[in-house]
CSV table of C-alpha atoms in Angstrom, one decimal:
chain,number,residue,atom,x,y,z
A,1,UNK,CA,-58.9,-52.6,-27.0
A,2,UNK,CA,-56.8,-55.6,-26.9
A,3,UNK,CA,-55.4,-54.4,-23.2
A,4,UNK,CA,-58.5,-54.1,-21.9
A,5,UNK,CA,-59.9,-58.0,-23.2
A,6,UNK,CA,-55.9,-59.1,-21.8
A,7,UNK,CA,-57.1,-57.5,-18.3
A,8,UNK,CA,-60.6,-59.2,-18.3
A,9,UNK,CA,-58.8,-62.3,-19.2
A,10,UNK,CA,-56.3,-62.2,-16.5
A,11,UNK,CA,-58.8,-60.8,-14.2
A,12,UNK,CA,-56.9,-57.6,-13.7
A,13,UNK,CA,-58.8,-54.5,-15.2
A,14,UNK,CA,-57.9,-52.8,-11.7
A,15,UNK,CA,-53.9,-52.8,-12.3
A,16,UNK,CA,-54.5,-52.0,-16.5
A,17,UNK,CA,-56.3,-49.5,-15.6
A,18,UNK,CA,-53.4,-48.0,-13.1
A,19,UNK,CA,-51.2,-48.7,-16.2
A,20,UNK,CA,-52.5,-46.4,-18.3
A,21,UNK,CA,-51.4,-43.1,-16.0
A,22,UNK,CA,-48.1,-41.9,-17.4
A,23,UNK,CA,-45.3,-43.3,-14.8
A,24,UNK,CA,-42.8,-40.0,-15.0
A,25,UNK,CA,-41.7,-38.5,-11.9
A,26,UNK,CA,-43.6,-35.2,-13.0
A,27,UNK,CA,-47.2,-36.7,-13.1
A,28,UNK,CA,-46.6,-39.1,-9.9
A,29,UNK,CA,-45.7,-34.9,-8.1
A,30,UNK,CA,-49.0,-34.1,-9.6
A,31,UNK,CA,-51.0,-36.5,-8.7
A,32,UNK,CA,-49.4,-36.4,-4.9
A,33,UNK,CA,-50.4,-32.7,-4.9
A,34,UNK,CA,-53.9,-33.1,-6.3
A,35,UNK,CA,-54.7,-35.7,-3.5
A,36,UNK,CA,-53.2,-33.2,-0.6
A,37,UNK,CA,-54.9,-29.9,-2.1
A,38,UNK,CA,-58.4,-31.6,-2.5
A,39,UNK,CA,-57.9,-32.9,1.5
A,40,UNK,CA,-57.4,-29.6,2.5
A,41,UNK,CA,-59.7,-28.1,4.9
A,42,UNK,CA,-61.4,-25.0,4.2
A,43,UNK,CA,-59.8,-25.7,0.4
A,44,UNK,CA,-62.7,-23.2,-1.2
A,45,UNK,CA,-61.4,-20.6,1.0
A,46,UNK,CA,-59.7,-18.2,-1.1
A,47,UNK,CA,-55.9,-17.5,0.0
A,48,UNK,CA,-56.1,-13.9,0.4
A,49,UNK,CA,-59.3,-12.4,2.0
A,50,UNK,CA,-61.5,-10.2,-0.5
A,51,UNK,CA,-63.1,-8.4,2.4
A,52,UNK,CA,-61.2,-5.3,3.5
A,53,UNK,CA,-59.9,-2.3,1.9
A,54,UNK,CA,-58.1,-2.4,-1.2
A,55,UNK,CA,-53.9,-1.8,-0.1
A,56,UNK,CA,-52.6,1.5,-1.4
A,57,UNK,CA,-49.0,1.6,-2.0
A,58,UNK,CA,-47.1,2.6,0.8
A,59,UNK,CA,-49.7,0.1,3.1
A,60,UNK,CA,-49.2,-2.5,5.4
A,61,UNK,CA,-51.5,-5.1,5.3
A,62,UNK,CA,-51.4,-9.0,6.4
A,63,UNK,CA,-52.3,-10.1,2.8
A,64,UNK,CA,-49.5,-8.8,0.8
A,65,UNK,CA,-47.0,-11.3,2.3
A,66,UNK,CA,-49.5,-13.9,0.0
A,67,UNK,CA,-49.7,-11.7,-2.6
A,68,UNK,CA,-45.9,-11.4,-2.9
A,69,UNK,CA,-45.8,-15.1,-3.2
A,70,UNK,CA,-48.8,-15.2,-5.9
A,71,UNK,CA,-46.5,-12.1,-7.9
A,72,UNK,CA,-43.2,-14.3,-7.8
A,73,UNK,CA,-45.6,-17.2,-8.9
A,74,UNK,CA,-46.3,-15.4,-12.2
A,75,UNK,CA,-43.0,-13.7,-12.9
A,76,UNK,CA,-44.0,-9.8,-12.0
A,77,UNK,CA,-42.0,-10.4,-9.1
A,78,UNK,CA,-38.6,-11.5,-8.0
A,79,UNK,CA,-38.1,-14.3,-5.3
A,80,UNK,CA,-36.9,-12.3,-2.1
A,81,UNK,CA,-38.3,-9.0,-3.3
A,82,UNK,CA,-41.0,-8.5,-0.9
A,83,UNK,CA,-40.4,-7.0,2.6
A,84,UNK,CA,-43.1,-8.5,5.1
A,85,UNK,CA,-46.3,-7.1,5.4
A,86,UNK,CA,-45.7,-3.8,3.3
A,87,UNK,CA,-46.6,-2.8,0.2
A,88,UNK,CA,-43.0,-1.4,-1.2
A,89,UNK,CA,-42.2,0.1,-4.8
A,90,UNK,CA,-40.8,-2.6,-5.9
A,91,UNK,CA,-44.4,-4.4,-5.2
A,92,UNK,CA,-46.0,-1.4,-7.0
A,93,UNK,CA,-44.4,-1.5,-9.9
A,94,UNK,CA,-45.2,-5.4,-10.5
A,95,UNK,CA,-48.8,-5.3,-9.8
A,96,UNK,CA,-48.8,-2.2,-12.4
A,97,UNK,CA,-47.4,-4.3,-15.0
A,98,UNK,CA,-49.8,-7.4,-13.9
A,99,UNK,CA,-52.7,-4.6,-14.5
A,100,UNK,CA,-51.2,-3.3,-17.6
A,101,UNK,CA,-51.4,-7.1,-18.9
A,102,UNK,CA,-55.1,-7.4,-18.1
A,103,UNK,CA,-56.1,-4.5,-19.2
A,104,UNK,CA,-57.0,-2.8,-15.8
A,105,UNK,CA,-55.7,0.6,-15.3
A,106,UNK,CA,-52.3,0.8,-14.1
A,107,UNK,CA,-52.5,2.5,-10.6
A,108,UNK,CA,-50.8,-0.1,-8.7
A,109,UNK,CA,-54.2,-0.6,-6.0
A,110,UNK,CA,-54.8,-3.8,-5.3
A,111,UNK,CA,-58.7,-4.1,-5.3
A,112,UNK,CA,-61.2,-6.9,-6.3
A,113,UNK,CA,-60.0,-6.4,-9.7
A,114,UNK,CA,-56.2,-7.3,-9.0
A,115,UNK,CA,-57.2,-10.3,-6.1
A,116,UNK,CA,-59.3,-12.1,-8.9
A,117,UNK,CA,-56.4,-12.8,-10.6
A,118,UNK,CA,-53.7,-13.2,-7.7
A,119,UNK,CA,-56.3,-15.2,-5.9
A,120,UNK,CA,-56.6,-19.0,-5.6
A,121,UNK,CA,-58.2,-21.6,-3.5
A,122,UNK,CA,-57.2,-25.0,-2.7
A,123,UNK,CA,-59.9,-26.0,-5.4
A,124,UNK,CA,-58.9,-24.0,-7.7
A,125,UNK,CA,-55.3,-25.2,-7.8
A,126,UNK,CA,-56.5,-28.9,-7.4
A,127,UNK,CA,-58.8,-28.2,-10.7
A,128,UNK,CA,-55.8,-26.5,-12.5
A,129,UNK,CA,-53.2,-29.6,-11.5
A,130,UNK,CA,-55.5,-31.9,-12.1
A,131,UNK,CA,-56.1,-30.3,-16.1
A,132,UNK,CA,-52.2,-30.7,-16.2
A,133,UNK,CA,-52.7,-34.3,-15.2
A,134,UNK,CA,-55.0,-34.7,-18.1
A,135,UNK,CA,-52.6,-32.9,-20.9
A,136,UNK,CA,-49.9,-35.5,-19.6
A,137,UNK,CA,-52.3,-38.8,-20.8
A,138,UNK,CA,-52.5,-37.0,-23.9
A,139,UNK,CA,-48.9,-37.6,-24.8
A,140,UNK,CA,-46.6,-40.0,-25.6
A,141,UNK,CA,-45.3,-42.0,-23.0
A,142,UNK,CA,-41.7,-42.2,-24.0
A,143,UNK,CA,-41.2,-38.9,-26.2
A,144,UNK,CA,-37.9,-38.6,-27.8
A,145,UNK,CA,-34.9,-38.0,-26.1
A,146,UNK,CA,-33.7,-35.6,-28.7
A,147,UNK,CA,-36.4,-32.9,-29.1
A,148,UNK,CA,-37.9,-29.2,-28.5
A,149,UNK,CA,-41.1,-28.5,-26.3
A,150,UNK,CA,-42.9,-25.2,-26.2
A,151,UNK,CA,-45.0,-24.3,-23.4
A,152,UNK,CA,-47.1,-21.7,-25.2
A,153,UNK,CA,-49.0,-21.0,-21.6
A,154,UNK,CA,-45.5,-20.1,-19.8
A,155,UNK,CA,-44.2,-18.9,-23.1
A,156,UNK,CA,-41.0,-21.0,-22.6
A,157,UNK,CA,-38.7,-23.1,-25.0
A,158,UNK,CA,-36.6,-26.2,-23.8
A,159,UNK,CA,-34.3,-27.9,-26.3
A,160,UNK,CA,-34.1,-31.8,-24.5
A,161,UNK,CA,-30.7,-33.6,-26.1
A,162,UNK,CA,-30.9,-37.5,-25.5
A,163,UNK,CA,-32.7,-37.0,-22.3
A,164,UNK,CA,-31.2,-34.2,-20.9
A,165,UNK,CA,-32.4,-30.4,-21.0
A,166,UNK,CA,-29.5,-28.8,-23.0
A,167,UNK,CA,-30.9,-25.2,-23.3
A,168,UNK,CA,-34.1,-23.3,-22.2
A,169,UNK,CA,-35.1,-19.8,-23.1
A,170,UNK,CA,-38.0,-17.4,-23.5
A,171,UNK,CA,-40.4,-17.0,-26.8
A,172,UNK,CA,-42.9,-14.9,-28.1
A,173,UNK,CA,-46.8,-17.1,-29.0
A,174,UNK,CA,-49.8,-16.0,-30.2
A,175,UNK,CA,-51.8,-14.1,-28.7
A,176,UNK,CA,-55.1,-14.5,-27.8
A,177,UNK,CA,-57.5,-14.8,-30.8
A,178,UNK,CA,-54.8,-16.0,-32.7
A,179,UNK,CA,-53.1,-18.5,-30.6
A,180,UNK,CA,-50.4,-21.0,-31.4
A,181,UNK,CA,-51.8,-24.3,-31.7
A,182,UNK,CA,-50.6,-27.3,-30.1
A,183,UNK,CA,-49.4,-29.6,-32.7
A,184,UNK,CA,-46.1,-32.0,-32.8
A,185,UNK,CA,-44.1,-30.9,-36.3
A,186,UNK,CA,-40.4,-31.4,-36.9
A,187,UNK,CA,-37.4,-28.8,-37.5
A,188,UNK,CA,-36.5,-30.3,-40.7
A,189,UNK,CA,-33.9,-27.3,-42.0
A,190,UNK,CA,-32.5,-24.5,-41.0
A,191,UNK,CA,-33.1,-21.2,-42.9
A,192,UNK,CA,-30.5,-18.0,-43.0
A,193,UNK,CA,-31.4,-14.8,-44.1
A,194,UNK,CA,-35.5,-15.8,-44.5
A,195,UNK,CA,-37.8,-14.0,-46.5
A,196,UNK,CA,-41.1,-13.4,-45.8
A,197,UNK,CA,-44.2,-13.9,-47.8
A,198,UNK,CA,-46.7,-12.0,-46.2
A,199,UNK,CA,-50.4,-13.6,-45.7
A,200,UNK,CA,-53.4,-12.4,-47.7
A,201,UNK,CA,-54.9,-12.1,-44.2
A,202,UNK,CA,-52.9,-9.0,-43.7
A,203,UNK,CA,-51.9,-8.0,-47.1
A,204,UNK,CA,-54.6,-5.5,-47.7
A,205,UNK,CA,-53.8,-3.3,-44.4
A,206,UNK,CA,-49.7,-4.1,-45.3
A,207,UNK,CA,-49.8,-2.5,-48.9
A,208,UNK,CA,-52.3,0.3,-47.2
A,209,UNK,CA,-49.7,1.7,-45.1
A,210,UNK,CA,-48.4,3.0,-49.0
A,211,UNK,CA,-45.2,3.0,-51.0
A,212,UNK,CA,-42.8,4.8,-48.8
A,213,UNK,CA,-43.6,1.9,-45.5
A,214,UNK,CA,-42.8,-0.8,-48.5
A,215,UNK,CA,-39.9,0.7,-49.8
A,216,UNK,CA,-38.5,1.4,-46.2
A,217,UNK,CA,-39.5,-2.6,-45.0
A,218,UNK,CA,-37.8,-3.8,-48.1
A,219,UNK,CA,-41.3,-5.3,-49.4
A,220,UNK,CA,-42.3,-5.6,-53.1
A,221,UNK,CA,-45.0,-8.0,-54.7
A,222,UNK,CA,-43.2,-10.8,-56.2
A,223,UNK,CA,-45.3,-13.7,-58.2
A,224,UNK,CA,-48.7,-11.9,-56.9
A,225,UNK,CA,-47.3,-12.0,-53.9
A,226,UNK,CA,-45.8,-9.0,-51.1
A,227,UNK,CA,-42.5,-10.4,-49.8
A,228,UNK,CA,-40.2,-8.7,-47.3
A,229,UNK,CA,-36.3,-9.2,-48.4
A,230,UNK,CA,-33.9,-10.7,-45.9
A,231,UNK,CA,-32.0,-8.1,-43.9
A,232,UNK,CA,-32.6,-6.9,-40.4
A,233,UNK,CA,-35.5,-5.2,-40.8
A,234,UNK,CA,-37.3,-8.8,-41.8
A,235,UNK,CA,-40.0,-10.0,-39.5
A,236,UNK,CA,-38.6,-13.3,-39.3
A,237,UNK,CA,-35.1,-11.6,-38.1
A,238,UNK,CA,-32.2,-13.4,-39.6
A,239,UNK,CA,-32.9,-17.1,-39.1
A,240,UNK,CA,-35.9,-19.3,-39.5
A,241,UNK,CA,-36.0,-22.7,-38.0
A,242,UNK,CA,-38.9,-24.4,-40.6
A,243,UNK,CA,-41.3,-27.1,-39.4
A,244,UNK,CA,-42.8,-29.5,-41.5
A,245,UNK,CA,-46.9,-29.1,-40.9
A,246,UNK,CA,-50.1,-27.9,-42.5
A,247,UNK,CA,-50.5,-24.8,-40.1
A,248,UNK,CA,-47.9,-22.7,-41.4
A,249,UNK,CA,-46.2,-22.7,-37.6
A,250,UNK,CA,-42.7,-22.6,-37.6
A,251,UNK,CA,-39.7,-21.2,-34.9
A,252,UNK,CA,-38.6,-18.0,-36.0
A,253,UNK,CA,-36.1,-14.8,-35.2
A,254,UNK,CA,-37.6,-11.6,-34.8
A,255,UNK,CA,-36.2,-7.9,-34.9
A,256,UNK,CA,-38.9,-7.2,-32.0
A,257,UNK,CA,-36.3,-7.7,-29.3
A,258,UNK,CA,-38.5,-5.8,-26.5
A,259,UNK,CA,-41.1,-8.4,-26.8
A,260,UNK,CA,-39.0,-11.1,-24.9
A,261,UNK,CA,-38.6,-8.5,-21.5
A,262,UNK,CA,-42.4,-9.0,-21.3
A,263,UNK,CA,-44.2,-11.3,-18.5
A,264,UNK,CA,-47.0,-12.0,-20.5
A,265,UNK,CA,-45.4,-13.0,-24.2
A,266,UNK,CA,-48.6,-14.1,-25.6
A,267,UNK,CA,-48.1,-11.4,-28.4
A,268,UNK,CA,-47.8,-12.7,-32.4
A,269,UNK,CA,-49.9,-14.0,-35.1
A,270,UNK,CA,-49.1,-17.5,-34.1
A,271,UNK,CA,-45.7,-18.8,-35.1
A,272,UNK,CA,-42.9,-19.0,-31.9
A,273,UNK,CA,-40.4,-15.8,-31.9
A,274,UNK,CA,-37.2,-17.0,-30.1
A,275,UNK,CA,-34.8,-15.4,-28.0
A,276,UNK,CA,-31.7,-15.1,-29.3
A,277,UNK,CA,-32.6,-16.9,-32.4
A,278,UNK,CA,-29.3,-17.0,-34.1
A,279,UNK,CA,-28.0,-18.4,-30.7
A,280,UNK,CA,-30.1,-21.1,-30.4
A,281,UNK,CA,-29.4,-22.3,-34.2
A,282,UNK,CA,-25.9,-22.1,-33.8
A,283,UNK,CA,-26.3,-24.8,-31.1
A,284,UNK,CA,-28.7,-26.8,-33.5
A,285,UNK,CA,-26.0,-26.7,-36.1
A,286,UNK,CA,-23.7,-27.5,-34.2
A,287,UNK,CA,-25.1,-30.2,-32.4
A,288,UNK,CA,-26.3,-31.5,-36.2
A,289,UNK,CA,-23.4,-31.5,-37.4
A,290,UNK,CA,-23.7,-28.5,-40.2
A,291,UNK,CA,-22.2,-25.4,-38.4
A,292,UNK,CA,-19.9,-25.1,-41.3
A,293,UNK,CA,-22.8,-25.0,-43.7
A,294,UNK,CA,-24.5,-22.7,-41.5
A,295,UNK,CA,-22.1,-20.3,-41.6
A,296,UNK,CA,-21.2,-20.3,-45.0
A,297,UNK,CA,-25.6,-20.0,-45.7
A,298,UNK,CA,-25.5,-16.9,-43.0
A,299,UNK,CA,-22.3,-15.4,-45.1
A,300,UNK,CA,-24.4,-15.2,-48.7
A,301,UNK,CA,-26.8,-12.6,-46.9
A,302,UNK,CA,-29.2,-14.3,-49.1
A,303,UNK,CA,-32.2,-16.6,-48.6
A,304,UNK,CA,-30.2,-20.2,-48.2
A,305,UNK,CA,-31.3,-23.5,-47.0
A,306,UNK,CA,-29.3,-25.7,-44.4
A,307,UNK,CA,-31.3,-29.2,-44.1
A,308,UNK,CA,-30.7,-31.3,-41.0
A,309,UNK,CA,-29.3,-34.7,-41.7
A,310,UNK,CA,-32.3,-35.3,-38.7
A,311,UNK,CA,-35.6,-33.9,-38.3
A,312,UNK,CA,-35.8,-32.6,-34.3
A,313,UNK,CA,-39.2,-32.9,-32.9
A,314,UNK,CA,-41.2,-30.1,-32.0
A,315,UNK,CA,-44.1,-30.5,-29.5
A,316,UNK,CA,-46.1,-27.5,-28.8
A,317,UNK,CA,-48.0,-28.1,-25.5
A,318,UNK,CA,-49.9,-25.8,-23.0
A,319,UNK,CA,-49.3,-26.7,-19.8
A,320,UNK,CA,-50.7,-24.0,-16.6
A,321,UNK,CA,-49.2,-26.4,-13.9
A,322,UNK,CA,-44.9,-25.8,-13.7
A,323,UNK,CA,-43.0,-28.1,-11.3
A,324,UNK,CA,-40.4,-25.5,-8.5
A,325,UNK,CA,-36.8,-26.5,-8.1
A,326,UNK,CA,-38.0,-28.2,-4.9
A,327,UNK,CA,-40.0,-30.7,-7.1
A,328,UNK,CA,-43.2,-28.3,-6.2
A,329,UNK,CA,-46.0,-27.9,-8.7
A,330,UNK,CA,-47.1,-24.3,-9.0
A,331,UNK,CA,-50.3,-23.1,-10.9
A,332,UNK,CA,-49.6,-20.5,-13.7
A,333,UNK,CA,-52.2,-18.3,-15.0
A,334,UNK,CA,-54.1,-19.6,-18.2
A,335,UNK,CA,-53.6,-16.9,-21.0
A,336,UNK,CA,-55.3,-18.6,-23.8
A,337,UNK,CA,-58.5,-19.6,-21.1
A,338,UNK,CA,-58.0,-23.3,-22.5
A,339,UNK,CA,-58.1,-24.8,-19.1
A,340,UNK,CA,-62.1,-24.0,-19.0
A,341,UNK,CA,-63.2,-26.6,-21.9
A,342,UNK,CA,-60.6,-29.5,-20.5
A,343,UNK,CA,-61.8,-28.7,-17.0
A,344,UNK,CA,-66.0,-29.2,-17.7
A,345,UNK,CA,-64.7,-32.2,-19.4
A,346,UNK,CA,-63.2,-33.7,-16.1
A,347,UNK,CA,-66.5,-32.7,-14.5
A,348,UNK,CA,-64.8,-29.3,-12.6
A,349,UNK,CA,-66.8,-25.7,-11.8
A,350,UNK,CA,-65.5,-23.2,-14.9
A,351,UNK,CA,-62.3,-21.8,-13.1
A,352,UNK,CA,-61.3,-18.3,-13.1
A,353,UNK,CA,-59.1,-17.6,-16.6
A,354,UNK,CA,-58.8,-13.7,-16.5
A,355,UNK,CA,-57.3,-13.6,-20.5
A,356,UNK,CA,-54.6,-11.6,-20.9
A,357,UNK,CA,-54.8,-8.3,-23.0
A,358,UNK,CA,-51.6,-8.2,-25.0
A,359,UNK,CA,-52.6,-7.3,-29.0
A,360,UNK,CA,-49.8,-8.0,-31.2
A,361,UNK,CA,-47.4,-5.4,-31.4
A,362,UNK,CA,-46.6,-5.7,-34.9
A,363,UNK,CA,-47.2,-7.3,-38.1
A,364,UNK,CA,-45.1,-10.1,-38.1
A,365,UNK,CA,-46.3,-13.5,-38.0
């Protein structure tokens, strides 16, 4: 606590404590938009009235303008999409697929059920930035300028290159139950062709599925072990981009291409699935100098090694708050219900995380 004993000596424990806020432009749009949303009047007013009928599709109503807005919020719904105050197909067919995700039935009616989730008060988003807030003091204050950050609540990848977002696509985390931790752990190689050693957490119900499923997955026990081969069919797809931690969590391919069409991509045993896997390390190697290494490892169609002459970060953070293109923070939904346990901690009501329902499609990790 030397800072603090500095401050008392200088008589300035006011302006060390100011210092210890993160300074980035990000937290300073937070913290403007905590102070307006908790001024608000009438801010535990939910945004869309519960009272009234539920809205049928086909229905105008006064709330589904808000509701649009809440829909493009959470991806179910395209920006521009919505036509006033009626409740058009195109509306339908997003709050279906919101439903789906939660585990209501699909019929597309927006009652209580569907305005719980779509719903928010001033409060509620000034608890939600104000948990963002928090996540931000947890990190470093000047994180490398070369590194990969994970959002595992907006299921999102950016690749920063010495300061500057270089690439950003969609992945597949956890799901619920068996959620991606957040950790920091480095790339430290690049792997082509992967195999995969299958957990004993699941080996019992792999080998159960009999002879013919092995032989057709290209699995055989190897060293006591069941291990998938490398080839198309591989769970980790054709590349695997290994980290160095304790928590076996690592960046992967994955032959489960429909996975990364889905809004809610909280869906695998924990490691990240990326999109376009093989894309993304061919900008790795290239940017690390090894593409010609890489290619020649793909080539050999065999497990091969490509080590980075330097480890990239990885940071995998949850964050429910995103910041618009106008510099806007908007509040995401909070698939892993983390928010709760941060929020109490701050001295917040328990907020109103509606998990999603998502099950892992498939065995992979």
């Amino acid at each position: 606590m030397a800072g603090l004993a500095d401050a008392v000596r200088s008589n300035d424990v006011k302006g060390w404590l100011a210092s210890l806020a993160p300074a980035d432009q990000n937290y300073q749009r937070l913290s403007k938009a905590y102070l307006a949303l908790r001024q608000q009047p009438g801010a535990a007013t939910p945004a869309i009235p519960v009272n009234g009928e539920a809205i049928k599709p086909g229905a105008t109503d006064p709330r589904v303008a808000t509701i649009a807005r809440e829909l493009v919020i959470l991806d179910y719904l395209d920006q521009g999409a919505a036509q006033g105050n009626l409740y058009t197909p195109g509306m339908v067919k997003a709050v279906q697929q919101m439903q789906a995700d939660y585990g209501m039935k699909p019929d597309g009616v927006i009652g209580s059920a569907a305005l719980a989730i779509l719903n928010m008060s001033d409060i509620d988003r000034a608890r939600a930035v104000a948990i963002a807030m928090e996540r931000l003091r947890w990190l470093e204050r000047n994180p490398p300028a070369t590194r990969i950050d994970v959002n595992l609540a907006a299921a999102r990848l950016t690749y920063w290159r010495d300061g500057k977002i270089a690439d950003s696509r969609k992945v597949v985390v956890g799901e619920p139950d068996r959620e991606t931790p957040q950790l920091g752990s480095p790339i430290f190689r690049l792997v082509a062709n992967p195999t995969w050693t299958i957990p004993r957490s699941i080996e019992n119900e792999t080998a159960a599925k009999g002879a013919a499923y092995l032989k057709a997955n290209n699995i055989a026990r190897k060293n006591g072990w069941l291990v998938q081969q490398p080839g198309p069919k591989n769970s980790l797809g054709l590349v695997k981009l290994d980290m160095l931690n304790d928590q076996a969590i690592y960046l992967h391919d994955t032959p489960a291409k429909q996975l990364f069409a889905m809004i809610q991509r909280q869906r695998s045993h924990g490691c990240v699935r990326v999109d376009d896997a093989l894309g993304f390390a061919e900008i790795l190697a290239r940017d690390e100098g090894v593409t010609d290494q890489w290619h020649e490892a793909r080539g050999t169609g065999e497990e091969t090694f490509v080590k980075l002459p330097k480890q990239i970060p990885v940071r995998l953070l949850y964050q429910t708050v995103l910041i618009d293109d106008a510099g806007d923070p908007i509040v995401r939904n909070d698939p892993y219900g983390w928010d709760d346990r941060v929020g109490t901690a701050l001295g917040f009501r328990s907020g109103k995380a509606l998990r999603v329902e998502t099950r892992a499609s498939d065995e992979g990790p």
